[in-house]
Structure formats: C-alpha cells, structure tokens
Amino acid sequence: DVKVTQSSRYLVKRTGEKVFLECVQDMDHENMFWYRQDPGLGLRLIYFSYDVKMKEKGDIPEGYSVSREKKERFSLILESASTNQTSMYLCASSFTAGIRLPREEQYFGPGTRLTVT
Amino acid sequence: QQQVKQSPQSLIVQKGGISIINCAYENTAFDYFPWYQQFPGKGPALLIAIRPDVSEKKEGRFTISFNKSAKQFSLHIMDSQPGDSATYFCAASSKGAQKLVFGQGTRLTINP
C-alpha cells in the first residue's frame, strides 16, 4: 500500500512564525503536491514537484515556499504565518510511468490542520 | 476563479436511495475527470475517473455520467449505504497538464 505521511495532524502557531510542514511518501513516486482544503473552496493547489529540486507554482503559491531535496520528502514552508493561512493542508504523491501523467491517481496523506493565532 | 463548479454543497439521502452529485466546467481542454472520496480524518482517495471518449463509466454502485456538450459530469451512487457517508470531490485536468482542478466538495450523509 502507498503510504503518504505528514509530520503533524494538528499544529498551532503564532502570527509571524516560520512554519514547516513535512510530507514523506514511501512508494518512490516522482510527483508530489501540496494542497490546502477550506470549506466551500475544495482543494486548491499550492505547489507541486515532479522531480527532486524541481518545483512548480500551483494556483495559490503566495505566502508559501517548498523544498524537495530528496525524492521521498516534500516540505511546505510558511515564511511568516498569517491568520488567513489557518487551514487543512494535504500532501499528495503520484507516479509517472509511460503515458501516465502526474495528474492521475494522486495518493493523499491524512492532512495537517494548522491554526495560526 | 473556480474552474469546476460542484453542487450540492451537502446532501442527505436515505439508505438504499440514489445519491447524485453534479459538476460543471468551462474549459473545453479538460479531458480527464476523476472523483475523489474523503472520509473524516483521512485524505481524499481516488474513487472513479472518466475520459470524454465515453459517456458513462460504472464501477460497482458508482457511476460517472458525462455530457460533453453540456460540459457537465455527475456521480451517481446506487443503493446508497451509511458507509458511503463522506465528502466527495470532482476534479478535472487538461491534456498534458500536471495538475488537477478540484470542485468545492459535497458532504454526503446516508441516513440508516
């Protein structure tokens, strides 16, 4: 079974703090994604990576950065947390083989609920 | 700008009934339409997906109906069970794209 793990299930941080969210997958997947989930807005893509040290902006990258130094690990960084970044953060991974595209079957972690006060 | 619009936001169905969730899109370049299912405390998981070369795809009690001319697709859950209670997300992606665009989600409750 594919396993995507996220470092914390719940996190409470103060405004202005630097926040690191970690994600690890154990299936040697090339592609990794960070989403945020908000009621009524669905899942919105923040950043994705299709290879080590590669990253692409998603739909809402402002206020976030990412790091992918190893294939299995993808980190989301909030440089200076703000209250509007209070949300559920979901990490996902997928593999590319042959004609498969990164968009196909994404495997999600359980999420990190971040509260910024 | 929401590229995929999903409705309803919440849905309550009696056990044994049919649950129907609808999605509409504008981008005619979309060519891959998956549905994800999310249980409380878990991440979403792929349930079923369709490409526009077919109008319907069925897997067990779950069916996707696709109407290319109307730019709409829907998920039908036949004989709905309490274990189907979850949040459902439709999504879409265009050819060559590396990412999915998700709908707003529907919270489905099946009453026993």
mmCIF file of N, CA, C and O in Angstrom, chain A residues 24-88:
data_model
loop_
_atom_site.group_PDB
_atom_site.id
_atom_site.type_symbol
_atom_site.label_atom_id
_atom_site.label_comp_id
_atom_site.label_asym_id
_atom_site.label_seq_id
_atom_site.Cartn_x
_atom_site.Cartn_y
_atom_site.Cartn_z
ATOM 1 N N VAL A 24 6.188 12.825 3.649
ATOM 2 C CA VAL A 24 7.053 11.740 3.188
ATOM 3 C C VAL A 24 6.201 10.664 2.535
ATOM 4 O O VAL A 24 5.162 10.279 3.087
ATOM 5 N N GLN A 25 6.638 10.188 1.364
ATOM 6 C CA GLN A 25 5.948 9.069 0.708
ATOM 7 C C GLN A 25 6.938 7.918 0.518
ATOM 8 O O GLN A 25 8.124 8.149 0.323
ATOM 9 N N ASP A 26 6.388 6.704 0.573
ATOM 10 C CA ASP A 26 7.266 5.532 0.600
ATOM 11 C C ASP A 26 7.189 4.701 -0.675
ATOM 12 O O ASP A 26 7.591 3.534 -0.676
ATOM 13 N N MET A 27 6.642 5.276 -1.757
ATOM 14 C CA MET A 27 6.458 4.477 -2.971
ATOM 15 C C MET A 27 7.310 4.949 -4.132
ATOM 16 O O MET A 27 7.024 4.616 -5.287
ATOM 17 N N ASP A 28 8.342 5.715 -3.869
ATOM 18 C CA ASP A 28 9.258 6.138 -4.926
ATOM 19 C C ASP A 28 8.541 6.946 -6.027
ATOM 20 O O ASP A 28 8.905 6.871 -7.205
ATOM 21 N N HIS A 29 7.518 7.679 -5.644
ATOM 22 C CA HIS A 29 6.779 8.493 -6.603
ATOM 23 C C HIS A 29 7.579 9.715 -7.025
ATOM 24 O O HIS A 29 8.232 10.358 -6.210
ATOM 25 N N GLU A 30 7.477 10.037 -8.320
ATOM 26 C CA GLU A 30 8.206 11.197 -8.829
ATOM 27 C C GLU A 30 7.525 12.517 -8.425
ATOM 28 O O GLU A 30 8.202 13.516 -8.198
ATOM 29 N N ASN A 31 6.207 12.506 -8.374
ATOM 30 C CA ASN A 31 5.454 13.744 -8.247
ATOM 31 C C ASN A 31 4.885 13.916 -6.847
ATOM 32 O O ASN A 31 4.342 12.978 -6.273
ATOM 33 N N MET A 32 4.994 15.109 -6.335
ATOM 34 C CA MET A 32 4.411 15.411 -5.030
ATOM 35 C C MET A 32 3.727 16.762 -5.083
ATOM 36 O O MET A 32 4.125 17.649 -5.848
ATOM 37 N N PHE A 33 2.673 16.890 -4.274
ATOM 38 C CA PHE A 33 1.797 18.063 -4.336
ATOM 39 C C PHE A 33 1.468 18.543 -2.920
ATOM 40 O O PHE A 33 1.361 17.740 -1.997
ATOM 41 N N TRP A 34 1.267 19.845 -2.784
ATOM 42 C CA TRP A 34 0.708 20.426 -1.566
ATOM 43 C C TRP A 34 -0.574 21.167 -1.916
ATOM 44 O O TRP A 34 -0.590 22.009 -2.822
ATOM 45 N N TYR A 35 -1.646 20.834 -1.170
ATOM 46 C CA TYR A 35 -2.940 21.492 -1.316
ATOM 47 C C TYR A 35 -3.349 22.079 0.033
ATOM 48 O O TYR A 35 -2.936 21.610 1.078
ATOM 49 N N ARG A 36 -4.256 23.063 -0.043
ATOM 50 C CA ARG A 36 -4.969 23.440 1.164
ATOM 51 C C ARG A 36 -6.464 23.221 0.923
ATOM 52 O O ARG A 36 -6.944 23.387 -0.207
ATOM 53 N N GLN A 37 -7.126 22.761 1.984
ATOM 54 C CA GLN A 37 -8.549 22.442 1.900
ATOM 55 C C GLN A 37 -9.325 23.357 2.819
ATOM 56 O O GLN A 37 -9.080 23.392 4.029
ATOM 57 N N ASP A 38 -10.248 24.105 2.261
ATOM 58 C CA ASP A 38 -11.091 25.024 3.026
ATOM 59 C C ASP A 38 -12.550 24.767 2.692
ATOM 60 O O ASP A 38 -12.874 24.531 1.522
ATOM 61 N N PRO A 39 -13.438 24.843 3.686
ATOM 62 C CA PRO A 39 -14.867 24.598 3.427
ATOM 63 C C PRO A 39 -15.401 25.509 2.333
ATOM 64 O O PRO A 39 -15.163 26.715 2.338
ATOM 65 N N GLY A 40 -16.109 24.897 1.379
ATOM 66 C CA GLY A 40 -16.708 25.669 0.306
ATOM 67 C C GLY A 40 -15.768 26.032 -0.827
ATOM 68 O O GLY A 40 -16.214 26.559 -1.850
ATOM 69 N N LEU A 41 -14.481 25.747 -0.636
ATOM 70 C CA LEU A 41 -13.495 26.070 -1.682
ATOM 71 C C LEU A 41 -12.830 24.820 -2.246
ATOM 72 O O LEU A 41 -12.072 24.908 -3.217
ATOM 73 N N GLY A 42 -13.065 23.683 -1.649
ATOM 74 C CA GLY A 42 -12.470 22.452 -2.138
ATOM 75 C C GLY A 42 -10.979 22.391 -1.862
ATOM 76 O O GLY A 42 -10.485 22.955 -0.886
ATOM 77 N N LEU A 43 -10.258 21.712 -2.734
ATOM 78 C CA LEU A 43 -8.811 21.593 -2.624
ATOM 79 C C LEU A 43 -8.180 22.553 -3.626
ATOM 80 O O LEU A 43 -8.543 22.552 -4.803
ATOM 81 N N ARG A 44 -7.238 23.347 -3.151
ATOM 82 C CA ARG A 44 -6.541 24.273 -4.036
ATOM 83 C C ARG A 44 -5.050 23.979 -3.995
ATOM 84 O O ARG A 44 -4.465 23.835 -2.916
ATOM 85 N N LEU A 45 -4.444 23.897 -5.172
ATOM 86 C CA LEU A 45 -3.043 23.504 -5.287
ATOM 87 C C LEU A 45 -2.136 24.677 -4.951
ATOM 88 O O LEU A 45 -2.251 25.762 -5.529
ATOM 89 N N ILE A 46 -1.186 24.434 -4.046
ATOM 90 C CA ILE A 46 -0.243 25.469 -3.646
ATOM 91 C C ILE A 46 1.038 25.365 -4.485
ATOM 92 O O ILE A 46 1.453 26.328 -5.137
ATOM 93 N N TYR A 47 1.668 24.207 -4.444
ATOM 94 C CA TYR A 47 2.887 23.926 -5.208
ATOM 95 C C TYR A 47 2.896 22.448 -5.566
ATOM 96 O O TYR A 47 2.291 21.635 -4.873
ATOM 97 N N PHE A 48 3.633 22.107 -6.602
ATOM 98 C CA PHE A 48 3.910 20.718 -6.871
ATOM 99 C C PHE A 48 5.331 20.550 -7.384
ATOM 100 O O PHE A 48 5.990 21.524 -7.782
ATOM 101 N N SER A 49 5.789 19.308 -7.343
ATOM 102 C CA SER A 49 7.157 18.990 -7.735
ATOM 103 C C SER A 49 7.133 17.680 -8.509
ATOM 104 O O SER A 49 6.530 16.700 -8.059
ATOM 105 N N TYR A 50 7.773 17.652 -9.665
ATOM 106 C CA TYR A 50 7.805 16.420 -10.451
ATOM 107 C C TYR A 50 9.191 15.779 -10.465
ATOM 108 O O TYR A 50 9.439 14.820 -11.202
ATOM 109 N N ASP A 51 10.087 16.322 -9.674
ATOM 110 C CA ASP A 51 11.406 15.724 -9.565
ATOM 111 C C ASP A 51 12.137 16.388 -8.397
ATOM 112 O O ASP A 51 11.770 17.494 -7.967
ATOM 113 N N VAL A 52 13.182 15.745 -7.949
ATOM 114 C CA VAL A 52 13.979 16.327 -6.866
ATOM 115 C C VAL A 52 14.499 17.696 -7.313
ATOM 116 O O VAL A 52 14.919 17.870 -8.451
ATOM 117 N N LYS A 53 14.414 18.634 -6.410
ATOM 118 C CA LYS A 53 14.870 20.008 -6.609
ATOM 119 C C LYS A 53 14.053 20.780 -7.648
ATOM 120 O O LYS A 53 14.395 21.929 -7.976
ATOM 121 N N MET A 54 12.989 20.170 -8.190
ATOM 122 C CA MET A 54 12.124 20.869 -9.136
ATOM 123 C C MET A 54 10.844 21.267 -8.421
ATOM 124 O O MET A 54 10.329 20.516 -7.571
ATOM 125 N N LYS A 55 10.312 22.426 -8.767
ATOM 126 C CA LYS A 55 9.053 22.857 -8.188
ATOM 127 C C LYS A 55 8.305 23.719 -9.188
ATOM 128 O O LYS A 55 8.912 24.395 -10.030
ATOM 129 N N GLU A 56 6.983 23.673 -9.086
ATOM 130 C CA GLU A 56 6.134 24.487 -9.938
ATOM 131 C C GLU A 56 5.068 25.141 -9.069
ATOM 132 O O GLU A 56 4.529 24.487 -8.163
ATOM 133 N N LYS A 57 4.749 26.385 -9.332
ATOM 134 C CA LYS A 57 3.685 27.055 -8.596
ATOM 135 C C LYS A 57 2.330 26.477 -8.997
ATOM 136 O O LYS A 57 2.091 26.171 -10.165
ATOM 137 N N GLY A 58 1.483 26.355 -7.990
ATOM 138 C CA GLY A 58 0.105 25.976 -8.250
ATOM 139 C C GLY A 58 -0.760 27.213 -8.398
ATOM 140 O O GLY A 58 -0.316 28.245 -8.902
ATOM 141 N N ASP A 59 -1.978 27.106 -7.901
ATOM 142 C CA ASP A 59 -2.933 28.203 -8.072
ATOM 143 C C ASP A 59 -2.847 29.273 -6.991
ATOM 144 O O ASP A 59 -3.230 30.418 -7.215
ATOM 145 N N ILE A 60 -2.332 28.905 -5.818
ATOM 146 C CA ILE A 60 -2.280 29.871 -4.702
ATOM 147 C C ILE A 60 -0.924 29.813 -4.001
ATOM 148 O O ILE A 60 -0.832 29.523 -2.821
ATOM 149 N N PRO A 61 0.182 30.130 -4.680
ATOM 150 C CA PRO A 61 1.507 29.994 -4.060
ATOM 151 C C PRO A 61 1.912 31.140 -3.136
ATOM 152 O O PRO A 61 2.892 31.013 -2.401
ATOM 153 N N GLU A 62 1.164 32.229 -3.158
ATOM 154 C CA GLU A 62 1.590 33.406 -2.407
ATOM 155 C C GLU A 62 1.649 33.105 -0.908
ATOM 156 O O GLU A 62 0.699 32.586 -0.330
ATOM 157 N N GLY A 63 2.777 33.457 -0.291
ATOM 158 C CA GLY A 63 2.950 33.246 1.146
ATOM 159 C C GLY A 63 3.536 31.892 1.499
ATOM 160 O O GLY A 63 3.761 31.604 2.671
ATOM 161 N N TYR A 64 3.801 31.070 0.474
ATOM 162 C CA TYR A 64 4.343 29.731 0.692
ATOM 163 C C TYR A 64 5.609 29.523 -0.134
ATOM 164 O O TYR A 64 5.793 30.160 -1.168
ATOM 165 N N SER A 65 6.449 28.610 0.322
ATOM 166 C CA SER A 65 7.545 28.104 -0.489
ATOM 167 C C SER A 65 7.650 26.606 -0.220
ATOM 168 O O SER A 65 7.004 26.093 0.697
ATOM 169 N N VAL A 66 8.439 25.918 -1.036
ATOM 170 C CA VAL A 66 8.579 24.473 -0.878
ATOM 171 C C VAL A 66 10.039 24.078 -1.041
ATOM 172 O O VAL A 66 10.857 24.834 -1.572
ATOM 173 N N SER A 67 10.305 22.863 -0.598
ATOM 174 C CA SER A 67 11.651 22.307 -0.733
ATOM 175 C C SER A 67 11.532 20.819 -1.008
ATOM 176 O O SER A 67 10.765 20.115 -0.332
ATOM 177 N N ARG A 68 12.314 20.355 -1.986
ATOM 178 C CA ARG A 68 12.364 18.916 -2.241
ATOM 179 C C ARG A 68 13.817 18.536 -2.505
ATOM 180 O O ARG A 68 14.291 18.578 -3.620
ATOM 181 N N GLU A 69 14.480 18.147 -1.445
ATOM 182 C CA GLU A 69 15.886 17.759 -1.512
ATOM 183 C C GLU A 69 16.056 16.264 -1.750
ATOM 184 O O GLU A 69 17.074 15.829 -2.287
ATOM 185 N N LYS A 70 15.070 15.478 -1.347
ATOM 186 C CA LYS A 70 15.083 14.038 -1.562
ATOM 187 C C LYS A 70 13.769 13.625 -2.216
ATOM 188 O O LYS A 70 12.737 14.272 -2.008
ATOM 189 N N LYS A 71 13.816 12.555 -2.971
ATOM 190 C CA LYS A 71 12.640 12.141 -3.746
ATOM 191 C C LYS A 71 11.439 11.874 -2.861
ATOM 192 O O LYS A 71 10.301 12.151 -3.232
ATOM 193 N N GLU A 72 11.662 11.321 -1.688
ATOM 194 C CA GLU A 72 10.543 10.897 -0.857
ATOM 195 C C GLU A 72 9.963 12.010 0.017
ATOM 196 O O GLU A 72 8.937 11.815 0.639
ATOM 197 N N ARG A 73 10.606 13.158 0.066
ATOM 198 C CA ARG A 73 10.218 14.189 1.025
ATOM 199 C C ARG A 73 9.933 15.517 0.333
ATOM 200 O O ARG A 73 10.716 15.986 -0.481
ATOM 201 N N PHE A 74 8.803 16.128 0.719
ATOM 202 C CA PHE A 74 8.398 17.407 0.134
ATOM 203 C C PHE A 74 7.913 18.297 1.276
ATOM 204 O O PHE A 74 6.984 17.926 1.999
ATOM 205 N N SER A 75 8.567 19.420 1.445
ATOM 206 C CA SER A 75 8.259 20.293 2.575
ATOM 207 C C SER A 75 7.554 21.554 2.103
ATOM 208 O O SER A 75 7.914 22.133 1.075
ATOM 209 N N LEU A 76 6.590 21.973 2.886
ATOM 210 C CA LEU A 76 5.891 23.246 2.650
ATOM 211 C C LEU A 76 6.305 24.210 3.747
ATOM 212 O O LEU A 76 6.294 23.853 4.924
ATOM 213 N N ILE A 77 6.680 25.414 3.343
ATOM 214 C CA ILE A 77 7.192 26.407 4.290
ATOM 215 C C ILE A 77 6.326 27.660 4.241
ATOM 216 O O ILE A 77 6.061 28.191 3.155
ATOM 217 N N LEU A 78 5.876 28.069 5.410
ATOM 218 C CA LEU A 78 5.207 29.346 5.547
ATOM 219 C C LEU A 78 6.222 30.288 6.163
ATOM 220 O O LEU A 78 6.582 30.147 7.330
ATOM 221 N N GLU A 79 6.738 31.212 5.371
ATOM 222 C CA GLU A 79 7.840 32.064 5.824
ATOM 223 C C GLU A 79 7.451 32.921 7.023
ATOM 224 O O GLU A 79 8.227 33.123 7.941
ATOM 225 N N SER A 80 6.238 33.449 7.002
ATOM 226 C CA SER A 80 5.741 34.279 8.101
ATOM 227 C C SER A 80 4.238 34.032 8.192
ATOM 228 O O SER A 80 3.458 34.634 7.461
ATOM 229 N N ALA A 81 3.881 33.113 9.066
ATOM 230 C CA ALA A 81 2.485 32.660 9.108
ATOM 231 C C ALA A 81 1.519 33.809 9.391
ATOM 232 O O ALA A 81 1.803 34.703 10.202
ATOM 233 N N SER A 82 0.380 33.749 8.728
ATOM 234 C CA SER A 82 -0.675 34.739 8.960
ATOM 235 C C SER A 82 -1.979 34.008 9.247
ATOM 236 O O SER A 82 -2.137 32.819 8.915
ATOM 237 N N THR A 83 -2.925 34.721 9.846
ATOM 238 C CA THR A 83 -4.174 34.071 10.252
ATOM 239 C C THR A 83 -4.946 33.526 9.052
ATOM 240 O O THR A 83 -5.667 32.525 9.175
ATOM 241 N N ASN A 84 -4.785 34.138 7.887
ATOM 242 C CA ASN A 84 -5.505 33.633 6.712
ATOM 243 C C ASN A 84 -4.889 32.355 6.134
ATOM 244 O O ASN A 84 -5.373 31.812 5.131
ATOM 245 N N GLN A 85 -3.829 31.878 6.763
ATOM 246 C CA GLN A 85 -3.251 30.588 6.384
ATOM 247 C C GLN A 85 -3.721 29.463 7.306
ATOM 248 O O GLN A 85 -3.262 28.322 7.179
ATOM 249 N N THR A 86 -4.627 29.782 8.203
ATOM 250 C CA THR A 86 -5.277 28.739 9.006
ATOM 251 C C THR A 86 -6.098 27.874 8.064
ATOM 252 O O THR A 86 -6.968 28.369 7.344
ATOM 253 N N SER A 87 -5.798 26.569 8.044
ATOM 254 C CA SER A 87 -6.422 25.694 7.058
ATOM 255 C C SER A 87 -5.997 24.249 7.305
ATOM 256 O O SER A 87 -5.156 23.960 8.142
ATOM 257 N N MET A 88 -6.595 23.340 6.523
ATOM 258 C CA MET A 88 -6.142 21.951 6.457
ATOM 259 C C MET A 88 -5.190 21.851 5.268
ATOM 260 O O MET A 88 -5.537 22.261 4.153
#
